Each structure stands twice: as structure tokens, then as C-alpha cells.
XYZ file of C-alpha atoms in Angstrom:
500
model
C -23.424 15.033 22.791
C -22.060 15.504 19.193
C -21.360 18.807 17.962
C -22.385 19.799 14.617
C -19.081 21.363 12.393
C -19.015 25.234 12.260
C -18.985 26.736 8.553
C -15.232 27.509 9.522
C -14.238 23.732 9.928
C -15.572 22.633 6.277
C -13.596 25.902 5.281
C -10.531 24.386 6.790
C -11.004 21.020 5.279
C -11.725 22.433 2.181
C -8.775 24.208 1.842
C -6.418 22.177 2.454
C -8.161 19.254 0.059
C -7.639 21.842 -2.545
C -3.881 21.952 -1.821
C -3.722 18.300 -2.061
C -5.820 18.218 -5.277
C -2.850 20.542 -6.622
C -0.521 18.490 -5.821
C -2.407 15.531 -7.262
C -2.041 18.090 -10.957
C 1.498 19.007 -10.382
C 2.501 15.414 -10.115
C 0.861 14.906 -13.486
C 3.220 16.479 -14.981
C 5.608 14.057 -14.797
C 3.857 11.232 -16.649
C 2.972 14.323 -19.471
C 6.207 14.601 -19.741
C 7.113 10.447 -20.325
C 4.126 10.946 -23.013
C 5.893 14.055 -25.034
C 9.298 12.083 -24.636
C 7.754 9.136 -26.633
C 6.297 11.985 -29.013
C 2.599 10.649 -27.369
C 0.355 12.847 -28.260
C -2.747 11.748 -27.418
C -1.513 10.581 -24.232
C 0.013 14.076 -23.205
C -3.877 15.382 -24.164
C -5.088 13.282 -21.266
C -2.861 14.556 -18.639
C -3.018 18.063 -19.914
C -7.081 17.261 -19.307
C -6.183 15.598 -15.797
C -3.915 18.268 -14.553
C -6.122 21.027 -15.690
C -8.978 19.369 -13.987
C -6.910 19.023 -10.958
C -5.203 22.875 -11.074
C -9.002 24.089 -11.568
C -11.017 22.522 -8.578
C -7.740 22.647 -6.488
C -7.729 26.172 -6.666
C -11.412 27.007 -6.475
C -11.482 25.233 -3.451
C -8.541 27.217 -2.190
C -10.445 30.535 -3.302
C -13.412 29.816 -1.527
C -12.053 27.856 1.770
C -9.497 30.381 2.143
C -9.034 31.252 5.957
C -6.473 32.015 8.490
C -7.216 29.525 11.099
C -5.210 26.974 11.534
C -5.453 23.067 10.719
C -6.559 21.169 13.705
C -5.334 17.875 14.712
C -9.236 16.843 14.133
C -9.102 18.398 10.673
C -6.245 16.750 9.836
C -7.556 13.411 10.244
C -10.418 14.012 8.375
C -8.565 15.681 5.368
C -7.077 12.478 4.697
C -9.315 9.966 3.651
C -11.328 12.582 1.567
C -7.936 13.713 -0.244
C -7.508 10.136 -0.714
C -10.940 9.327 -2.398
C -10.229 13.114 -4.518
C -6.567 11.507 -5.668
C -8.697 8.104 -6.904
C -11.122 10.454 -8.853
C -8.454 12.875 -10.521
C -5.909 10.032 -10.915
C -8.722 8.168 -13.012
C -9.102 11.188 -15.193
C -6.238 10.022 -17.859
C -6.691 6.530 -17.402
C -10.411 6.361 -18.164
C -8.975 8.443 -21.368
C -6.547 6.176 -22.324
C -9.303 4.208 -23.992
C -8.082 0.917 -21.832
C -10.770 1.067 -18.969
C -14.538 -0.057 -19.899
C -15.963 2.669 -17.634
C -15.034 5.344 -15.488
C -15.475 3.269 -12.408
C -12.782 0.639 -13.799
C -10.482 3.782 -14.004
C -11.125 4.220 -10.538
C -10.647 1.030 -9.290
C -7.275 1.014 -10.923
C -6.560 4.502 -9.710
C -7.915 3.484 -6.015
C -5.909 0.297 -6.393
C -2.397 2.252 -7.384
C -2.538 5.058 -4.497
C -3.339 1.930 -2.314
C -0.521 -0.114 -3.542
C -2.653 -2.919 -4.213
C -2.330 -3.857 -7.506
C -5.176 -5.181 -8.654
C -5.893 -4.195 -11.877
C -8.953 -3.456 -14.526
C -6.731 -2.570 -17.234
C -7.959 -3.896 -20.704
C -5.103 -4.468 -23.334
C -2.303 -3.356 -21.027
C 0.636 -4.416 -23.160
C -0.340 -1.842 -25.400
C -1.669 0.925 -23.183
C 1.138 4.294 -23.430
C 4.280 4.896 -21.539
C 2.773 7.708 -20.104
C -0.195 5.880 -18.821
C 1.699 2.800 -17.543
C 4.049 5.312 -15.928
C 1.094 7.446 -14.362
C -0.294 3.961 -13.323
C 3.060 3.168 -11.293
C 3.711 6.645 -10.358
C 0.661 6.773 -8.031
C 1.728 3.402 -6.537
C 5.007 5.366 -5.602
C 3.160 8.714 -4.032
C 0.419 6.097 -2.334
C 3.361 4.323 -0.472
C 4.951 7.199 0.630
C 1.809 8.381 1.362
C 0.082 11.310 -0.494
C 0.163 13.417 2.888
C 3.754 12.785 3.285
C 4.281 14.211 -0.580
C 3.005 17.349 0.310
C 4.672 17.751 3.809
C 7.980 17.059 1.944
C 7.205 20.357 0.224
C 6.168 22.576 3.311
C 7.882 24.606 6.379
C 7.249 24.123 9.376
C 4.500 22.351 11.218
C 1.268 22.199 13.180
C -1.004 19.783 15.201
C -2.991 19.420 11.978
C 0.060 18.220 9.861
C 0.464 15.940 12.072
C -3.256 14.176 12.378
C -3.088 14.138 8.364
C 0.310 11.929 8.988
C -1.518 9.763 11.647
C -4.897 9.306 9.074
C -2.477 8.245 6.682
C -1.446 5.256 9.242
C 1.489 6.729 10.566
C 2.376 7.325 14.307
C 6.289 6.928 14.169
C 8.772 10.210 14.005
C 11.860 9.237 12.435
C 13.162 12.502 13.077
C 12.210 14.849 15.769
C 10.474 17.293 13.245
C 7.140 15.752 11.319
C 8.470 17.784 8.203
C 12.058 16.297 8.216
C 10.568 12.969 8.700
C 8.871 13.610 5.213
C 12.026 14.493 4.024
C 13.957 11.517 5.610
C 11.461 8.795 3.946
C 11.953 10.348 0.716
C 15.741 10.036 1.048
C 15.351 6.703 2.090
C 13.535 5.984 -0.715
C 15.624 7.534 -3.481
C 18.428 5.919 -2.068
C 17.226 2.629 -2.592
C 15.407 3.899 -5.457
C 19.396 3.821 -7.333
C 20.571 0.465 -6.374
C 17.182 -0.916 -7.266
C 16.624 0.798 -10.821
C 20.649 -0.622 -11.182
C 19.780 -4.015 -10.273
C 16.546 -4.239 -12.087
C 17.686 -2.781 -15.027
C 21.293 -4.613 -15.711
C 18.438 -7.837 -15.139
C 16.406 -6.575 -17.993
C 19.186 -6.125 -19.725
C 20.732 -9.772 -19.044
C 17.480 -11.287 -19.974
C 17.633 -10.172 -23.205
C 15.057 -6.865 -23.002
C 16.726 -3.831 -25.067
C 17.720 -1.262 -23.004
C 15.569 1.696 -22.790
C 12.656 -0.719 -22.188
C 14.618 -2.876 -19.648
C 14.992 0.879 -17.849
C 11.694 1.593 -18.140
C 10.841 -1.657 -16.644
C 13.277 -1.305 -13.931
C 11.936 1.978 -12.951
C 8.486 0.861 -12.981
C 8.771 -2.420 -11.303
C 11.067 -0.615 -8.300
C 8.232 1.569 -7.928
C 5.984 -0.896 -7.438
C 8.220 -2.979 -5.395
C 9.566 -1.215 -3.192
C 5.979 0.425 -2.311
C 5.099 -2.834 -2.507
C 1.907 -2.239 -5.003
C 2.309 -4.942 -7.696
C 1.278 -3.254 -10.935
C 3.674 -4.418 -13.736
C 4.142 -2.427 -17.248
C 3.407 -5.871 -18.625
C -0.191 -7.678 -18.251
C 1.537 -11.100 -17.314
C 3.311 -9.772 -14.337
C 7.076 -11.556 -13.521
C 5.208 -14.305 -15.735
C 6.386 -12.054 -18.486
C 10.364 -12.125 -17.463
C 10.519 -16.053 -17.286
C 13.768 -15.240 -15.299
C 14.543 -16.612 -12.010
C 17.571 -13.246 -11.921
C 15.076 -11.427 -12.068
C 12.512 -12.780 -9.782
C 15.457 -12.841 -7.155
C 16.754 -9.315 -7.269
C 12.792 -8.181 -6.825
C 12.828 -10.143 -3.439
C 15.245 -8.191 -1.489
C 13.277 -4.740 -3.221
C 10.462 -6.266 -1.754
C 11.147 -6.946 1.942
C 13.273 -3.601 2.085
C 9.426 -1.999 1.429
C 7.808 -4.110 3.981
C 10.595 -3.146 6.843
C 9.760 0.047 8.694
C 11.237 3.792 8.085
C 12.481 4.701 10.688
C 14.573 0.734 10.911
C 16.051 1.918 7.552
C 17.080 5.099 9.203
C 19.095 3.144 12.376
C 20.647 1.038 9.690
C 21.283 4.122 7.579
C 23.184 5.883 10.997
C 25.070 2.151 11.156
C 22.724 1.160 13.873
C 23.017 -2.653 12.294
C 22.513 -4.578 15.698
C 19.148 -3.212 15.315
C 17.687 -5.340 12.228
C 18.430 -8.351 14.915
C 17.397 -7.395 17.947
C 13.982 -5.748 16.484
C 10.792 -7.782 17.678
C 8.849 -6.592 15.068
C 11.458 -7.810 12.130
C 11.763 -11.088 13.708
C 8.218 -12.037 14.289
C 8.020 -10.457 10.636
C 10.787 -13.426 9.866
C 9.220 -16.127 11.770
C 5.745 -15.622 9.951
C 7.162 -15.513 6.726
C 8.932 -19.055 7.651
C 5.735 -20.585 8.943
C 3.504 -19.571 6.265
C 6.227 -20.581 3.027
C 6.377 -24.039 5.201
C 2.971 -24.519 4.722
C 2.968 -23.187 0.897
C 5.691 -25.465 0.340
C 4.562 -28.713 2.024
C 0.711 -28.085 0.098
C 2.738 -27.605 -3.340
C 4.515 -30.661 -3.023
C 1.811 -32.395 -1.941
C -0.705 -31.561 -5.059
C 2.337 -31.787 -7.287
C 2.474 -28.892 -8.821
C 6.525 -28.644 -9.397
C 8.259 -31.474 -10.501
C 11.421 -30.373 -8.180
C 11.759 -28.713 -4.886
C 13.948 -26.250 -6.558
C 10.706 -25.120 -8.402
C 8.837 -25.489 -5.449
C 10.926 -23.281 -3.675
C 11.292 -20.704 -6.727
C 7.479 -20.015 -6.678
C 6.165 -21.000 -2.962
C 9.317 -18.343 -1.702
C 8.732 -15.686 -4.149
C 5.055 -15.483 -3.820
C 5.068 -16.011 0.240
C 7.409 -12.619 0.190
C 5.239 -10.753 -2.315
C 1.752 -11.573 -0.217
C 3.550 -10.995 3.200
C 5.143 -7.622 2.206
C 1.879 -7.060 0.090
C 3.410 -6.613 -3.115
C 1.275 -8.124 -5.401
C 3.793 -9.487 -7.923
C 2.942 -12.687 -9.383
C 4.646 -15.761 -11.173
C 2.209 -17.560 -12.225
C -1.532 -16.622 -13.600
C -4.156 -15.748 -11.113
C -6.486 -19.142 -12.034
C -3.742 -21.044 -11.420
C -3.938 -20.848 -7.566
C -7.129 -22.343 -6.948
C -7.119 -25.021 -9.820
C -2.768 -25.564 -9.365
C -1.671 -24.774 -6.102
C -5.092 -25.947 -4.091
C -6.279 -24.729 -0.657
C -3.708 -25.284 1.770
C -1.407 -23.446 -0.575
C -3.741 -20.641 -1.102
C -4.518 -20.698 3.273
C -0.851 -20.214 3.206
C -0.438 -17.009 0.810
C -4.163 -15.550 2.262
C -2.434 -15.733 5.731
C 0.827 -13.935 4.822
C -1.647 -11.622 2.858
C -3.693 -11.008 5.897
C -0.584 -10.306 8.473
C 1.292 -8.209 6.449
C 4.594 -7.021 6.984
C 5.436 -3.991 9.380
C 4.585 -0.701 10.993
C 5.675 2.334 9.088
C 6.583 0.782 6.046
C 4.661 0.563 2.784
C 3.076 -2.368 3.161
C -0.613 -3.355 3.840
C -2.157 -6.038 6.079
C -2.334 -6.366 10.337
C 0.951 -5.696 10.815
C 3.862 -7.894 12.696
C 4.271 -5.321 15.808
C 0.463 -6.256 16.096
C 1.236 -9.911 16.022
C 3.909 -9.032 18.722
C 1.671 -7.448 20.710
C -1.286 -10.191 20.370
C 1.628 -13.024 21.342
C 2.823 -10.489 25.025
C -0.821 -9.824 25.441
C -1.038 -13.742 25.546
C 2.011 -14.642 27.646
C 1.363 -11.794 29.856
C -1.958 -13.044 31.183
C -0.213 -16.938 31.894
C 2.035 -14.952 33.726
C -0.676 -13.232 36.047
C -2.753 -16.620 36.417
C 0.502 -18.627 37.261
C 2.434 -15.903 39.163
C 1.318 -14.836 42.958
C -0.760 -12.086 42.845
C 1.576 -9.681 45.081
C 4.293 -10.379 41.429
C 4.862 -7.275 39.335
C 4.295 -8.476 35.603
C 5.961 -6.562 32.729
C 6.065 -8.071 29.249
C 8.583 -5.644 27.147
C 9.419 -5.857 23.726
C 12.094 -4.062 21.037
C 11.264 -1.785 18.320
C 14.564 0.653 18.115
C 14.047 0.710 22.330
C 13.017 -1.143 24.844
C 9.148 -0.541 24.903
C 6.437 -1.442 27.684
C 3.326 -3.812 26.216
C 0.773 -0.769 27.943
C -3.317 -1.196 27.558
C -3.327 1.544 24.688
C -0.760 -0.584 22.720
C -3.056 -3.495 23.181
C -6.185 -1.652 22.254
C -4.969 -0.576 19.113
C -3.846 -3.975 18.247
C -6.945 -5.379 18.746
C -9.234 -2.946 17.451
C -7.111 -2.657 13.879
C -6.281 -6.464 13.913
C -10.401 -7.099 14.331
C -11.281 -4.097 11.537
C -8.872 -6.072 9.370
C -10.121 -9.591 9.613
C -14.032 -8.255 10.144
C -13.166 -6.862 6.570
C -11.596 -9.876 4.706
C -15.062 -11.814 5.814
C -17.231 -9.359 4.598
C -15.342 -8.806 1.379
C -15.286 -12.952 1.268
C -19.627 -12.664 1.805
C -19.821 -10.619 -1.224
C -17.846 -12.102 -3.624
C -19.572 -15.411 -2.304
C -23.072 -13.634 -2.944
C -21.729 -12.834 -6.743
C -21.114 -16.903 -7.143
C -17.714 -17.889 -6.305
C -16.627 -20.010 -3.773
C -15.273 -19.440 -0.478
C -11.552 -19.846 -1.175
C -11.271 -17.937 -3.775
C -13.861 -15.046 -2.711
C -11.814 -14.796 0.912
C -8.413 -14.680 -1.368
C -9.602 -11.798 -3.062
C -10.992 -9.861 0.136
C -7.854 -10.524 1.961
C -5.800 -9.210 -1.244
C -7.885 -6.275 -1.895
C -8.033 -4.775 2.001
C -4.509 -6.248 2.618
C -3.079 -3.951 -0.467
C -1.959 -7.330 -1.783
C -2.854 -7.165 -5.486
C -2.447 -11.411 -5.793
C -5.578 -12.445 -7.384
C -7.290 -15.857 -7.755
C -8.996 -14.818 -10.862
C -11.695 -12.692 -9.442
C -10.831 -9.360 -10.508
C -11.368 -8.669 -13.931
C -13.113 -6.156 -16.060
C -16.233 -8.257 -16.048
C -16.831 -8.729 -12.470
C -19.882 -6.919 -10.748
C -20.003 -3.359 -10.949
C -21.129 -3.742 -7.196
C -17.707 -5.639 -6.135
C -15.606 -3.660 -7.810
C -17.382 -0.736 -5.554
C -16.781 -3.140 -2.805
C -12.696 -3.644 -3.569
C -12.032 0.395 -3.859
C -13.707 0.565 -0.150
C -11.685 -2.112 0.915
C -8.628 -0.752 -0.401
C -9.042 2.641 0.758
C -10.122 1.091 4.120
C -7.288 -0.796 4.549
C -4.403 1.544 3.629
C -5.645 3.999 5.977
C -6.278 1.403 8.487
C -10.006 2.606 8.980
C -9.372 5.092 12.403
C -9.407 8.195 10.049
C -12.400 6.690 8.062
C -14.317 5.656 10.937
C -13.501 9.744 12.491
C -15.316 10.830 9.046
C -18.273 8.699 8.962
C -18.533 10.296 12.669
C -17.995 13.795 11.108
C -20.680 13.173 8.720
C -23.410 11.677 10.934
C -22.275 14.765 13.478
C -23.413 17.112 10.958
C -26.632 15.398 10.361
C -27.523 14.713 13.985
C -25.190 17.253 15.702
C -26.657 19.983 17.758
């Protein structure tokens, strides 16, 4: 029998959506000030609009929700994938009034696509949009990745059951650290860490490639942000097109697989753990899939002749099989290009590595290799049992920082997620089918949009149908929550229709 929610739980809900709304202002800040550095005026008038939006229904719903009950671990969940669709409205504020968005929805979809790290983008004229806008635009790929719950736990004390089903909604399971709130704190560390060396790299790059140098820091910041949250916006609208560097395309790919490998791998290797990057399961069937699928890029490119060598082969296939598998987004050539260039055994081969994705507890998007893992035991384990004597005790075991059991929950999950996932590329693929384009390319763009890929085959652009675009931001959100805490709200909300 559902239960319909007491006044008290929208209370809790409510308030803590408010404190995530302020947080959503406070990080606005930041971009306000890029805009008064550059002496941006009108720029700096759109966040001040933004975060005083944000501060203002933050706090009213703080004032009104107040209560001293505490966040459940049901509460939690639910929080998140309303704070997430509040973040895509607020975060759209100063794009839709940077004057480069046709409509407030296209703001959206690019806000929607930046907490995501997807990458797809609706931006009109962005070689000319504002540092502070392009910044704001990579900033939120950099809070998305971490994840927007995981922002605001960096900032509290202490800890609850509720904290910690907002850091499962946000598709999270693993500790890295005992404590939920030093966990926070430990992915942020992480990430700054790697946050130097790549800003470094990326910028002496720039720099090398003839950029000046404020811009080739700019640049560097931005694209690390998006790379190693693996998002794919680019302060340029031609992407890596833009660099016509092969430096730089190279230094990106290790930025790039460091954001698909999981946290709490980073941390073993970070305690000199380094055994563990080879004997991990999940980074090895990561490996192997990356392998397979560039094989199959690479044989289809050299058979349509696209490249005249297999250098070039290799240069593009490699690059763009990393940036699909770790759903990245970044792209070398123009989005056209892969259906009428690269042809459909090329494109089956990026729309796989788009679909997999890379692995748990990283930033990336897609099914997920310890999935994969888990799909392969789940296969081997029943040969076992119809090959085996019946009386034979059958374990199947695999390594993810220990030596872990294949159990029935473990397989569950895997299938339920892995059949959400690829029951949402097809009916992403029906729609954009419905709106005229073909198969391949409307089954690319699904895959890219709920994988938080950001590769496009042309399909997303300013003109597309209002309708698909509303399709995309569902699929994004869907997909970087990795639907359990969206399919727990659309039970919340029919339980307070139905619920006695």
C-alpha cells in the first residue's frame, strides 16, 4: 500500500533543495568574478541576476521548510534529482542572458548538458560569447562531475543517513574513506591535484601551439575542466578542431582516462597502492573494450578511406574511441563528418564505447565496465553450473581494490541499470527517427545524450525540435543519475496522488 508524504517530508525536501539552490548562487560568484576581471560588465549583470535569483528562492525555501527533523535516507534520494533539475534552471539564468541562446529552453539544455557532463551544446556564436559565460559554462561541467551533492557535503560536518542517500541518488555507492564527508573531501583533493599537472600540461600546449598566454591558460583551465569531468564543452565552437595540434590532442588523452578511472582507484594509487591499476577487473575490462571498439573504428576508417595514412587513422580513430568511452565529448573533427566520412561501422564503433562507458565512481557516463564485468561472471558462472555436477560449489569472484563475490544483488543492479541504459538509447533513437533522421545518426545522438557523451552526428543544433531538445535534457539528467533516484521520485509523486 503506498503511503501518501506527511507535510513534514516536503518540509524536509524543501529545505534542503534550498541549501543546494544556495550553493548553486554562491558558486556564481566565481564566474562574476572572471566577468569583472575582464572589466565585463554586462556579463557580471547576469550573474549578479543569477545569484540573486538563486540567494532569494534558496532562502525562502529555507524560511519556510525550516524544521528540526532530520534528513532521511528516503529524502535524500529524492532531494537529488529535484536539486539537479533546480541547478539546470538557475544555471540557465546567465546563459539565456548572455544573448547566445535562442530561448530559455536552449539555455537549459546547455545548462542540463554542463551539470551532466555531456557536452552537447545550443550555444549560438560561441567564439564570441564572454569569459565569464564560457567559464560559468565549464564551471558547472566541473561541480556536475564531482557531483553537485558532493559540493555541498565538502562544505558540511558530520553526517546522517540522509547525506548519504543524496550521495547514492547522485550514482555513488563507493566510500573512499570511512566517513561520507571525508570522502567529499578526498575527491576534491584528488581532483585539484590533477587539476595542477593538467592546467600545466594544457597550458605550456597552448602555449607551444602558438596561443598567447593568458588565453592558452584560460583554455587550459577550461578544457581540464571539461576533461577531466569528462563533459566536452570547449571555450571554442570547433572543439580540438580548433587546436589543429596533435600535442595537444595527446596530453588531453591521459586527462581523459584519469576522469573515466574510479575515485577511490586514484586514492590506492595516491597511498602507492600501484599493483592495483593491474590487478583491477574493472580497469582491465575498461582496457579491453576500449581495444575492441578502436579495432573496429580503425579497420571501418581504413576501409572507407577516410585517412590517407594509418598514422592519421590512428590520430583520430584513438582519440575519439577514448573521448566516447570515457564520455568526454571532445571532438576532432565536425559532427557531419561521422555519418557522411567515417560511415557506419565507424560510427557502431564510437556509439558502442559511448554506450559502455568507462567506470564506477568516476565522472564518466554510460553502463559502466564493473557492469560489463559482472554481465561476462554472470555468463561464465551459469556454464559452470550446467557443466559442473550439481553437488560443485560455484563462486565466480572478481577484483575491484578486494577480492569481491559476483552475489544476486550485484547482478540485479547490473542488469536493471545496464537495461534502463540501452531501453533509453532506443527510445531517444525512436524520436529523433520520428523528427526525420535516420537510424544511425538518431541512435548516435541518444546514446551521446544519455551516455553524457557530448559527440554529435549533427543532430543537435539550435534548430532541432523544441520537443527533442526536451527529450535530450531527460536523457541527460536520466543518465547521470542512473535513473534509481528518478524512478524513487516519479514513485514519490504518484504516492502523493494515489497514496492513502
Amino acid at each position: 500500500m503506498l503511503l501518501r508524504p506527511r507535510a513534514i517530508d516536503l518540509k524536509i525536501i524543501g529545505f534542503y533543495i534550498g541549501k543546494l539552490i544556495l550553493g548553486i548562487g554562491f558558486i556564481m560568484l566565481i564566474p562574476l568574478a572572471i566577468s569583472l576581471f575582464n572589466s565585463e560588465w554586462s556579463p557580471a549583470i547576469d550573474f549578479v541576476i543569477g545569484s540573486s535569483l538563486a540567494f532569494i528562492v534558496g532562502r525562502v525555501l529555507q524560511i519556510t521548510c525550516r524544521t528540526k527533523k532530520d534528513l532521511g535516507l528516503t529524502h535524500g534520494v529524492l532531494v537529488v534529482p529535484i536539486a539537479w533539475l533546480a541547478a539546470m534552471f538557475f544555471g540557465a539564468v546567465p546563459l539565456y542572458l548572455s544573448g547566445h541562446f535562442g530561448s530559455f529552453l536552449d539555455s537549459m539544455f546547455e545548462a542540463m548538458s554542463g551539470f551532466a557532463t555531456t557536452g552537447l551544446s545550443l550555444a549560438q556564436d560561441l567564439d564570441h560569447l564572454s569569459y565569464g559565460h564560457n567559464f560559468w559554462r565549464h564551471l558547472t561541467m566541473f561541480i556536475g562531475g564531482q557531483g553537485i551533492v558532493v559540493v555541498v557535503l565538502t562544505l558540511m560536518a558530520g553526517g546522517s543517513a540522509g547525506i548519504y542517500g543524496m550521495y547514492m541518488g547522485e550514482a555513488r555507492e563507493e566510500k573512499i574513506v570511512p566517513n561520507l564527508i571525508h570522502t567529499a573531501r578526498t575527491i576534491w583533493m584528488i581532483t585539484f591535484l590533477f587539476f595542477g599537472i593538467g592546467v600545466a600540461s594544457l597550458w605550456a600546449a597552448g602555449w607551444f601551439i602558438g596561443i598567447p598566454s593568458l588565453k592558452a591558460l584560460f583554455h587550459g583551465v577550461t578544457v581540464f575542466m571539461a576533461g577531466f569531468d569528462t563533459g566536452g564543452f570547449t571555450p571554442q565552437s570547433q572543439s580540438f578542431v580548433y587546436y589543429h595540434s596533435s600535442i595537444y590532442e595527446f596530453v588531453a588523452i591521459p586527462i581523459m582516462v584519469a576522469g573515466g578511472i574510479n575515485f577511490a582507484l586514484h586514492y590506492a594509487l595516491f597511498l602507492g597502492n600501484r599493483r592495483e591499476m593491474f590487478k583491477n577487473t574493472e580497469v582491465k575490462s575498461f582496457a579491453a573494450t576500449i581495444l575492441l571498439t578502436f579495432v573496429i573504428t580503425a579497420i571501418a576508417l581504413s576501409q572507407v578511406d577516410a585517412y590517407d595514412s594509418a598514422l592519421a587513422i590512428f590520430r583520430r580513430g584513438f582519440f575519439h574511441i577514448i573521448s566516447a568511452h570515457t564520455g568526454t565529448g571532445f571532438m576532432t573533427v565536425y559532427g557531419p563528418q561521422f555519418p557522411e566520412l567515417w560511415g557506419s561501422l565507424a560510427m557502431t564503433g564510437l556509439i558502442v564505447a559511448m554506450g559502455l562507458g568507462a567506470t564506477m565512481g568516476s565522472t564518466a557516463g554510460g553502463i559502466k565496465a564493473l557492469r560489463i564485468v559482472a554481465a561476462v561472471k554472470a555468463f561464465i558462472l551459469e556454464v559452470k553450473r550446467l557443466i559442473l555436477p550439481p553437488s560443485a560449489v560455484i563462486v565466480e569472484k572478481y577484483h575491484h581494490l578486494k577480492r569481491t563475490t559476483i552475489t544476486d544483488k550485484l547482478l540485479l543492479n547490473a542488469f536493471i541499470i545496464g537495461c534502463a541504459y540501452i531501453t533509453t538509447y532506443f527510445v531517444g533513437a525512436v524520436f529523433g527517427i520520428f523528427f526525420g533522421y535516420s537510424f544511425a545518426d538518431a541512435m548516435f545522438e541518444s546514446v551521446s545524450a544519455a551516455g553524457n557523451v557530448g559527440l554529435t552526428s549533427g543532430i543537435t543544433s539550435p534548430g532541432m525540435p523544441d520537443l527533442l531538445k526536451i527529450v535530450y535534457i531527460i536523457e541527460m539528467w536520466a543518465g547521470r543519475l542512473e535513473f534509481i533516484s528518478i524512478v524513487a521520485l516519479l514513485g514519490f509523486a504518484i504516492s502523493m496522488v494515489r497514496g492513502k
